[in-house]
Amino acid sequence: MYRLLKTDGRAKRGELQTVHGTIQTPVFMNVGTVAAIKGAVSTMDLKEIGTQVELSNTYHLHVRTGDKLIKEMGGLHKFMNWDRPILTDSGGFQVFSLAGLRKIKEEGVTFQSHIDGRKIFMGPEESMQIQSNLGSTIAMAFDECAPAKAERDYVEKSVARTTRWLARCKKEMQRLNSLPDTVNPNQLLFGINQGAVYADIRIDHAKRISELDLPGYAVGGLAVGETHEEMYHVLDETVPYLPQDKPTYLMGVGTPANILEAVDRGIDFFDCVYPSRNGRHGHVYTKFGKINLFNAQYEKDDRPIEEGCQCPVCKNYTRAYVRHLLKAKEMLGMRFCVLHNLYFYNHLMEDIRGAIEEGRYSAFKKERLEMLNTYDKK
Ligand SMILES: [Zn+2]
């Protein structure tokens, strides 16, 4: 159950009550692809850095280890020892971007596993069954994420099919939730808006999927090659046609600046691999922009990664030491950078929530965007 607590312009401050606890929004979900955050970060760590929602990838868990085994082990929450909300994606994005040779039909998609090349079929029902076996808090609808540069004609047909798939997802999820041995009988299904950069297709699709009265809606198919301006334009046009009294999730986005802009356009759920991926390469976030700890200027720098940061790394270690670990290829160096970066994102969301509550989001956004550009200006 989603409660809209406050609005400030289009920015939303809400909370989503789930069987695994209440999510305060806007929220950044921490991406743990195969039920682990890359960079040797555990669920114990996630609690320490203020993570509200962990996100796992259906496709990856299905092809390796397998959702049936995870169900036997009591579901994903028990398996990875995480009692807070988990969101699973539908597998659609990986099927369309990662898997080899694929064939799309009305029933679903046949593709080859990127691990062992075996043929797998996945349609709306299969995706729901896998996510039901995992027992996540929030399951995502199975959709096709058309390339950003796809022709209009292709996008129209693809979106129409995605709409039909969504009705099948809803029906199958209801059936699975009612089974006696289901892991999470209260699993929530979010629908996904598609339509590439064509505003009219997006709007029409948003209206159609809203009629299904799902517990939440995502905007998908962005951050796949279009410009930031195109993405903001799509949000300006589309979000007003998604229900305001439901959570709105922008999939796979993005930089701190992207998040600040998208919150201002009514988005309240985010996920992105940037903080963990950048961390693994020694790129760390600060209020004033991203820095590369491999740079020689940090060799004797006895300040924390970010001054004033309350993360476990910044409270205990210097830039010089973290840089040394990275240079020595010690796993600890990566781990520290990922921990700091995820804390940075989680903490940014906390500041965003505070600014909306106090009705000063617009000024807050402007100030933060300027600060983030500090290093780039030099
Ligand atoms: Zn820190």
Tab-separated table of C-alpha atoms and ligand atoms in Angstrom:
chain	number	residue	atom	x	y	z
A	1	MET	CA	0.000	0.000	0.000
A	2	TYR	CA	1.504	3.323	-1.127
A	3	ARG	CA	0.838	6.529	0.753
A	4	LEU	CA	1.674	9.867	-0.809
A	5	LEU	CA	2.851	11.878	2.199
A	6	LYS	CA	3.768	15.144	0.523
A	7	THR	CA	4.265	16.734	-2.868
A	8	ASP	CA	6.512	19.653	-3.760
A	9	GLY	CA	5.925	20.684	-7.353
A	10	ARG	CA	5.860	17.299	-9.058
A	11	ALA	CA	8.300	15.755	-6.560
A	12	LYS	CA	6.718	13.042	-4.408
A	13	ARG	CA	7.541	11.989	-0.856
A	14	GLY	CA	5.816	8.685	-0.130
A	15	GLU	CA	5.984	5.365	1.603
A	16	LEU	CA	5.230	1.871	0.353
A	17	GLN	CA	4.139	-0.642	2.972
A	18	THR	CA	5.141	-4.212	2.167
A	19	VAL	CA	5.292	-7.514	4.051
A	20	HIS	CA	9.056	-6.951	4.351
A	21	GLY	CA	8.780	-3.473	5.834
A	22	THR	CA	7.974	0.078	4.767
A	23	ILE	CA	9.982	1.768	2.003
A	24	GLN	CA	10.495	5.517	2.344
A	25	THR	CA	10.555	7.248	-1.038
A	26	PRO	CA	12.267	8.639	-3.022
A	27	VAL	CA	14.488	5.567	-2.664
A	28	PHE	CA	17.581	4.215	-4.384
A	29	MET	CA	17.595	0.413	-4.625
A	30	ASN	CA	21.029	-1.204	-4.313
A	31	VAL	CA	21.738	-3.585	-7.190
A	32	GLY	CA	22.818	-7.092	-6.201
A	33	THR	CA	22.729	-8.833	-9.556
A	34	VAL	CA	23.138	-12.450	-8.439
A	35	ALA	CA	21.921	-11.886	-4.875
A	36	ALA	CA	25.191	-10.173	-3.986
A	37	ILE	CA	26.445	-6.618	-4.461
A	38	LYS	CA	29.524	-6.835	-6.675
A	39	GLY	CA	32.578	-5.728	-4.701
A	40	ALA	CA	32.239	-8.169	-1.788
A	41	VAL	CA	29.417	-6.287	-0.052
A	42	SER	CA	27.108	-8.446	2.093
A	43	THR	CA	23.605	-7.946	3.415
A	44	MET	CA	25.184	-7.199	6.812
A	45	ASP	CA	26.985	-4.281	5.144
A	46	LEU	CA	23.787	-3.115	3.441
A	47	LYS	CA	22.121	-2.635	6.814
A	48	GLU	CA	25.051	-0.540	7.990
A	49	ILE	CA	24.942	1.782	4.968
A	50	GLY	CA	21.192	2.411	5.148
A	51	THR	CA	19.962	0.301	2.236
A	52	GLN	CA	16.181	0.036	2.095
A	53	VAL	CA	15.666	-2.200	-0.938
A	54	GLU	CA	17.943	-4.782	-2.528
A	55	LEU	CA	17.464	-5.530	-6.240
A	56	SER	CA	18.273	-8.899	-7.811
A	57	ASN	CA	18.219	-9.999	-11.428
A	58	THR	CA	15.782	-12.746	-12.384
A	59	TYR	CA	17.623	-13.784	-15.552
A	60	HIS	CA	20.967	-14.227	-13.777
A	61	LEU	CA	19.498	-16.222	-10.885
A	62	HIS	CA	17.470	-18.357	-13.292
A	63	VAL	CA	20.431	-19.380	-15.483
A	64	ARG	CA	22.862	-19.910	-12.612
A	65	THR	CA	21.950	-21.706	-9.385
A	66	GLY	CA	18.301	-21.591	-10.441
A	67	ASP	CA	15.126	-20.216	-8.929
A	68	LYS	CA	13.824	-23.691	-8.033
A	69	LEU	CA	16.807	-24.334	-5.775
A	70	ILE	CA	16.349	-20.896	-4.176
A	71	LYS	CA	12.675	-21.709	-3.546
A	72	GLU	CA	13.746	-24.987	-1.885
A	73	MET	CA	16.086	-22.953	0.315
A	74	GLY	CA	13.119	-20.882	1.473
A	75	GLY	CA	13.190	-18.077	-1.108
A	76	LEU	CA	15.626	-15.276	-1.842
A	77	HIS	CA	15.175	-13.423	1.463
A	78	LYS	CA	16.148	-16.470	3.498
A	79	PHE	CA	18.823	-17.582	1.016
A	80	MET	CA	20.766	-14.290	1.149
A	81	ASN	CA	19.687	-13.416	4.702
A	82	TRP	CA	17.961	-10.096	3.958
A	83	ASP	CA	14.681	-9.313	5.725
A	84	ARG	CA	13.975	-5.971	4.049
A	85	PRO	CA	12.253	-5.503	0.664
A	86	ILE	CA	13.706	-7.070	-2.497
A	87	LEU	CA	12.740	-6.085	-6.030
A	88	THR	CA	13.390	-8.513	-8.867
A	89	ASP	CA	13.426	-7.436	-12.486
A	90	SER	CA	11.552	-9.563	-15.009
A	91	GLY	CA	14.549	-10.917	-16.889
A	92	GLY	CA	13.288	-9.143	-20.007
A	93	PHE	CA	16.073	-6.582	-20.145
A	94	GLN	CA	18.821	-9.240	-19.979
A	95	VAL	CA	17.016	-11.497	-22.440
A	96	PHE	CA	16.988	-8.645	-24.928
A	97	SER	CA	20.461	-7.277	-24.204
A	98	LEU	CA	22.668	-10.110	-22.975
A	99	ALA	CA	21.415	-13.433	-24.255
A	100	GLY	CA	22.561	-14.742	-27.608
A	101	LEU	CA	20.328	-15.497	-30.573
A	102	ARG	CA	16.728	-14.837	-29.656
A	103	LYS	CA	13.351	-15.176	-31.276
A	104	ILE	CA	10.386	-13.063	-30.168
A	105	LYS	CA	6.888	-14.435	-30.584
A	106	GLU	CA	3.508	-13.591	-29.081
A	107	GLU	CA	3.993	-16.339	-26.460
A	108	GLY	CA	7.408	-15.101	-25.368
A	109	VAL	CA	11.085	-15.224	-26.229
A	110	THR	CA	13.385	-18.150	-26.999
A	111	PHE	CA	17.022	-17.377	-26.323
A	112	GLN	CA	20.385	-18.899	-25.518
A	113	SER	CA	21.858	-18.704	-22.029
A	114	HIS	CA	25.011	-16.550	-21.956
A	115	ILE	CA	26.501	-19.049	-19.452
A	116	ASP	CA	26.232	-22.388	-21.234
A	117	GLY	CA	24.418	-21.673	-24.497
A	118	ARG	CA	21.389	-23.802	-23.646
A	119	LYS	CA	18.046	-22.813	-25.138
A	120	ILE	CA	15.574	-21.198	-22.747
A	121	PHE	CA	12.010	-20.003	-23.317
A	122	MET	CA	10.700	-17.090	-21.272
A	123	GLY	CA	7.314	-15.448	-21.583
A	124	PRO	CA	5.160	-13.481	-19.118
A	125	GLU	CA	4.071	-16.645	-17.257
A	126	GLU	CA	7.616	-18.055	-16.970
A	127	SER	CA	8.960	-14.726	-15.706
A	128	MET	CA	6.229	-14.558	-13.035
A	129	GLN	CA	6.894	-18.189	-12.042
A	130	ILE	CA	10.617	-17.549	-11.619
A	131	GLN	CA	10.012	-14.370	-9.596
A	132	SER	CA	7.425	-16.215	-7.515
A	133	ASN	CA	9.993	-18.931	-6.768
A	134	LEU	CA	12.424	-16.228	-5.675
A	135	GLY	CA	9.651	-14.739	-3.535
A	136	SER	CA	10.742	-11.119	-3.969
A	137	THR	CA	8.706	-8.298	-2.438
A	138	ILE	CA	8.146	-6.600	-5.790
A	139	ALA	CA	8.110	-8.431	-9.118
A	140	MET	CA	8.454	-6.587	-12.416
A	141	ALA	CA	6.334	-7.240	-15.491
A	142	PHE	CA	7.882	-9.057	-18.461
A	143	ASP	CA	8.299	-6.540	-21.255
A	144	GLU	CA	10.348	-5.811	-24.316
A	145	CYS	CA	12.812	-2.983	-23.927
A	146	ALA	CA	13.085	-1.739	-27.520
A	147	PRO	CA	16.352	0.001	-28.475
A	148	ALA	CA	16.297	3.811	-28.042
A	149	LYS	CA	16.878	4.288	-31.757
A	150	ALA	CA	14.228	1.783	-32.898
A	151	GLU	CA	11.908	2.788	-35.734
A	152	ARG	CA	8.481	4.066	-34.775
A	153	ASP	CA	6.704	1.179	-36.485
A	154	TYR	CA	8.742	-1.396	-34.555
A	155	VAL	CA	8.153	0.408	-31.236
A	156	GLU	CA	4.380	0.565	-31.800
A	157	LYS	CA	4.147	-3.186	-32.370
A	158	SER	CA	6.492	-3.970	-29.500
A	159	VAL	CA	4.547	-1.784	-27.037
A	160	ALA	CA	1.225	-3.340	-28.078
A	161	ARG	CA	2.678	-6.782	-27.333
A	162	THR	CA	4.099	-5.572	-24.011
A	163	THR	CA	0.578	-4.403	-23.075
A	164	ARG	CA	-0.859	-7.843	-23.848
A	165	TRP	CA	2.005	-9.430	-21.901
A	166	LEU	CA	1.196	-7.251	-18.883
A	167	ALA	CA	-2.369	-8.572	-18.665
A	168	ARG	CA	-0.930	-12.107	-18.728
A	169	CYS	CA	1.610	-11.206	-16.015
A	170	LYS	CA	-1.151	-9.885	-13.760
A	171	LYS	CA	-3.290	-12.995	-14.219
A	172	GLU	CA	-0.379	-15.363	-13.608
A	173	MET	CA	0.818	-13.439	-10.541
A	174	GLN	CA	-2.676	-13.654	-9.017
A	175	ARG	CA	-2.717	-17.407	-9.634
A	176	LEU	CA	0.775	-17.922	-8.166
A	177	ASN	CA	0.034	-15.784	-5.095
A	178	SER	CA	-2.963	-18.001	-4.311
A	179	LEU	CA	-1.022	-21.302	-4.384
A	180	PRO	CA	-0.574	-22.983	-0.968
A	181	ASP	CA	3.228	-23.379	-1.277
A	182	THR	CA	4.021	-19.932	-2.660
A	183	VAL	CA	7.062	-18.227	-1.026
A	184	ASN	CA	5.477	-14.757	-0.801
A	185	PRO	CA	1.673	-14.752	-1.240
A	186	ASN	CA	1.745	-10.945	-1.062
A	187	GLN	CA	4.145	-10.429	-3.961
A	188	LEU	CA	3.473	-7.107	-5.692
A	189	LEU	CA	3.554	-6.628	-9.465
A	190	PHE	CA	4.723	-3.379	-11.075
A	191	GLY	CA	3.843	-2.630	-14.706
A	192	ILE	CA	6.369	-1.041	-17.081
A	193	ASN	CA	5.828	1.828	-19.486
A	194	GLN	CA	7.673	1.587	-22.829
A	195	GLY	CA	7.706	3.517	-26.078
A	196	ALA	CA	11.326	4.566	-26.661
A	197	VAL	CA	11.528	8.342	-27.215
A	198	TYR	CA	8.063	8.656	-28.815
A	199	ALA	CA	6.028	10.699	-26.338
A	200	ASP	CA	2.628	9.885	-27.875
A	201	ILE	CA	3.276	6.118	-27.758
A	202	ARG	CA	4.476	6.444	-24.152
A	203	ILE	CA	1.396	8.443	-23.122
A	204	ASP	CA	-1.025	6.040	-24.781
A	205	HIS	CA	0.758	3.101	-23.144
A	206	ALA	CA	0.773	4.816	-19.721
A	207	LYS	CA	-3.017	5.257	-19.939
A	208	ARG	CA	-3.564	1.630	-20.894
A	209	ILE	CA	-1.406	0.099	-18.177
A	210	SER	CA	-2.845	2.434	-15.529
A	211	GLU	CA	-6.249	0.828	-16.153
A	212	LEU	CA	-4.881	-2.471	-14.789
A	213	ASP	CA	-4.667	-0.874	-11.323
A	214	LEU	CA	-1.321	-2.440	-10.351
A	215	PRO	CA	0.499	-1.608	-7.068
A	216	GLY	CA	3.181	0.394	-8.938
A	217	TYR	CA	4.471	1.509	-12.324
A	218	ALA	CA	7.896	1.856	-13.858
A	219	VAL	CA	9.222	3.857	-16.762
A	220	GLY	CA	11.488	1.474	-18.658
A	221	GLY	CA	13.567	1.636	-21.790
A	222	LEU	CA	15.429	4.802	-20.810
A	223	ALA	CA	19.174	5.287	-20.245
A	224	VAL	CA	19.714	2.930	-23.177
A	225	GLY	CA	21.411	5.343	-25.547
A	226	GLU	CA	19.195	8.431	-25.726
A	227	THR	CA	20.475	11.810	-24.433
A	228	HIS	CA	19.698	13.104	-20.920
A	229	GLU	CA	17.506	15.799	-22.470
A	230	GLU	CA	15.486	13.191	-24.369
A	231	MET	CA	15.089	11.197	-21.153
A	232	TYR	CA	13.885	14.247	-19.180
A	233	HIS	CA	11.503	15.110	-21.990
A	234	VAL	CA	10.006	11.590	-21.924
A	235	LEU	CA	9.510	11.920	-18.156
A	236	ASP	CA	7.934	15.380	-18.507
A	237	GLU	CA	5.456	13.987	-21.000
A	238	THR	CA	4.747	10.531	-19.574
A	239	VAL	CA	4.807	10.607	-15.766
A	240	PRO	CA	1.663	12.800	-15.508
A	241	TYR	CA	-0.267	9.911	-17.129
A	242	LEU	CA	0.857	7.352	-14.540
A	243	PRO	CA	-1.122	7.251	-11.272
A	244	GLN	CA	0.332	9.752	-8.791
A	245	ASP	CA	-0.932	7.687	-5.857
A	246	LYS	CA	1.241	4.704	-6.840
A	247	PRO	CA	5.038	4.365	-6.712
A	248	THR	CA	6.785	5.485	-9.924
A	249	TYR	CA	10.043	3.739	-10.729
A	250	LEU	CA	12.628	4.909	-13.278
A	251	MET	CA	14.543	1.772	-14.243
A	252	GLY	CA	18.319	1.750	-14.464
A	253	VAL	CA	18.875	5.470	-13.784
A	254	GLY	CA	21.358	6.950	-13.066
A	255	THR	CA	23.876	9.600	-12.005
A	256	PRO	CA	23.188	11.774	-8.927
A	257	ALA	CA	22.217	14.594	-11.333
A	258	ASN	CA	19.800	12.280	-13.221
A	259	ILE	CA	18.169	11.327	-9.922
A	260	LEU	CA	17.816	14.955	-8.782
A	261	GLU	CA	16.131	15.815	-12.102
A	262	ALA	CA	13.888	12.730	-12.182
A	263	VAL	CA	12.633	13.245	-8.607
A	264	ASP	CA	11.557	16.713	-9.755
A	265	ARG	CA	9.497	14.960	-12.453
A	266	GLY	CA	7.607	12.684	-10.052
A	267	ILE	CA	9.864	9.596	-9.882
A	268	ASP	CA	10.300	7.930	-6.507
A	269	PHE	CA	12.070	4.577	-7.144
A	270	PHE	CA	15.535	4.265	-8.683
A	271	ASP	CA	18.189	1.648	-9.326
A	272	CYS	CA	21.521	1.764	-11.121
A	273	VAL	CA	24.806	-0.122	-11.287
A	274	TYR	CA	26.880	3.101	-11.373
A	275	PRO	CA	27.797	3.341	-7.672
A	276	SER	CA	29.010	-0.260	-7.467
A	277	ARG	CA	30.575	-0.380	-10.946
A	278	ASN	CA	32.363	2.955	-10.517
A	279	GLY	CA	33.471	1.952	-7.022
A	280	ARG	CA	35.105	-1.181	-8.340
A	281	HIS	CA	37.194	1.060	-10.605
A	282	GLY	CA	38.215	3.452	-7.852
A	283	HIS	CA	35.790	6.175	-8.927
A	284	VAL	CA	34.107	7.572	-5.835
A	285	TYR	CA	31.300	10.081	-5.381
A	286	THR	CA	31.398	13.272	-3.363
A	287	LYS	CA	28.995	16.210	-3.125
A	288	PHE	CA	31.365	18.087	-5.429
A	289	GLY	CA	31.538	15.426	-8.117
A	290	LYS	CA	33.231	12.108	-8.768
A	291	ILE	CA	36.946	11.603	-8.113
A	292	ASN	CA	39.340	8.914	-9.338
A	293	LEU	CA	41.367	7.588	-6.428
A	294	PHE	CA	44.008	6.219	-8.806
A	295	ASN	CA	45.103	9.806	-9.497
A	296	ALA	CA	48.550	10.643	-8.087
A	297	GLN	CA	47.193	13.677	-6.227
A	298	TYR	CA	45.632	11.369	-3.596
A	299	GLU	CA	48.872	9.510	-2.829
A	300	LYS	CA	49.496	11.355	0.435
A	301	ASP	CA	45.948	12.628	1.013
A	302	ASP	CA	45.051	11.976	4.638
A	303	ARG	CA	41.424	13.096	4.287
A	304	PRO	CA	38.551	10.585	4.045
A	305	ILE	CA	37.042	9.906	0.586
A	306	GLU	CA	34.498	12.627	1.362
A	307	GLU	CA	34.896	14.992	4.280
A	308	GLY	CA	31.920	14.794	6.628
A	309	CYS	CA	30.694	11.464	5.213
A	310	GLN	CA	29.399	9.164	7.943
A	311	CYS	CA	29.969	5.914	6.053
A	312	PRO	CA	32.043	3.178	7.745
A	313	VAL	CA	34.922	3.778	5.313
A	314	CYS	CA	35.162	7.548	5.679
A	315	LYS	CA	34.928	7.297	9.461
A	316	ASN	CA	38.019	5.059	9.549
A	317	TYR	CA	40.279	5.360	6.502
A	318	THR	CA	42.098	7.928	4.371
A	319	ARG	CA	42.130	8.462	0.616
A	320	ALA	CA	45.834	7.585	0.658
A	321	TYR	CA	45.139	4.179	2.231
A	322	VAL	CA	42.182	3.331	-0.031
A	323	ARG	CA	44.292	4.388	-3.038
A	324	HIS	CA	47.114	2.128	-1.855
A	325	LEU	CA	44.692	-0.824	-1.604
A	326	LEU	CA	43.390	-0.170	-5.117
A	327	LYS	CA	46.919	0.102	-6.530
A	328	ALA	CA	47.874	-3.156	-4.770
A	329	LYS	CA	44.734	-4.763	-6.276
A	330	GLU	CA	43.515	-5.700	-2.810
A	331	MET	CA	39.827	-6.651	-2.821
A	332	LEU	CA	39.391	-4.450	0.250
A	333	GLY	CA	40.041	-1.354	-1.868
A	334	MET	CA	37.132	-2.165	-4.182
A	335	ARG	CA	34.914	-3.075	-1.276
A	336	PHE	CA	35.596	0.242	0.486
A	337	CYS	CA	34.831	2.269	-2.644
A	338	VAL	CA	31.574	0.390	-3.297
A	339	LEU	CA	30.482	0.791	0.332
A	340	HIS	CA	31.146	4.526	0.257
A	341	ASN	CA	29.395	4.976	-3.096
A	342	LEU	CA	26.252	3.100	-2.048
A	343	TYR	CA	26.171	5.033	1.214
A	344	PHE	CA	26.528	8.237	-0.827
A	345	TYR	CA	23.490	7.335	-2.961
A	346	ASN	CA	21.403	6.178	0.020
A	347	HIS	CA	22.291	9.363	1.890
A	348	LEU	CA	21.503	11.553	-1.142
A	349	MET	CA	17.992	10.052	-1.139
A	350	GLU	CA	17.627	10.855	2.558
A	351	ASP	CA	18.525	14.504	1.845
A	352	ILE	CA	16.075	14.523	-1.082
A	353	ARG	CA	13.276	13.213	1.163
A	354	GLY	CA	14.067	15.904	3.753
A	355	ALA	CA	14.004	18.672	1.135
A	356	ILE	CA	10.594	17.549	-0.217
A	357	GLU	CA	9.183	17.321	3.310
A	358	GLU	CA	10.287	20.892	3.950
A	359	GLY	CA	8.905	22.103	0.608
A	360	ARG	CA	12.270	23.368	-0.623
A	361	TYR	CA	13.032	20.769	-3.290
A	362	SER	CA	13.516	23.145	-6.164
A	363	ALA	CA	16.167	25.209	-4.336
A	364	PHE	CA	17.797	22.040	-2.982
A	365	LYS	CA	18.053	20.561	-6.481
A	366	LYS	CA	19.636	23.699	-7.896
A	367	GLU	CA	22.183	23.882	-5.077
A	368	ARG	CA	23.129	20.188	-5.345
A	369	LEU	CA	23.457	20.269	-9.130
A	370	GLU	CA	25.814	23.237	-8.879
A	371	MET	CA	27.886	21.500	-6.197
A	372	LEU	CA	28.131	18.314	-8.257
A	373	ASN	CA	29.699	20.321	-11.063
A	374	THR	CA	32.453	21.807	-8.879
A	375	TYR	CA	35.235	19.424	-9.974
A	376	ASP	CA	34.238	19.510	-13.622
A	377	LYS	CA	34.501	23.300	-13.684
A	378	LYS	CA	38.090	23.288	-12.473
B	1	ZN	ZN	32.107	7.696	2.866
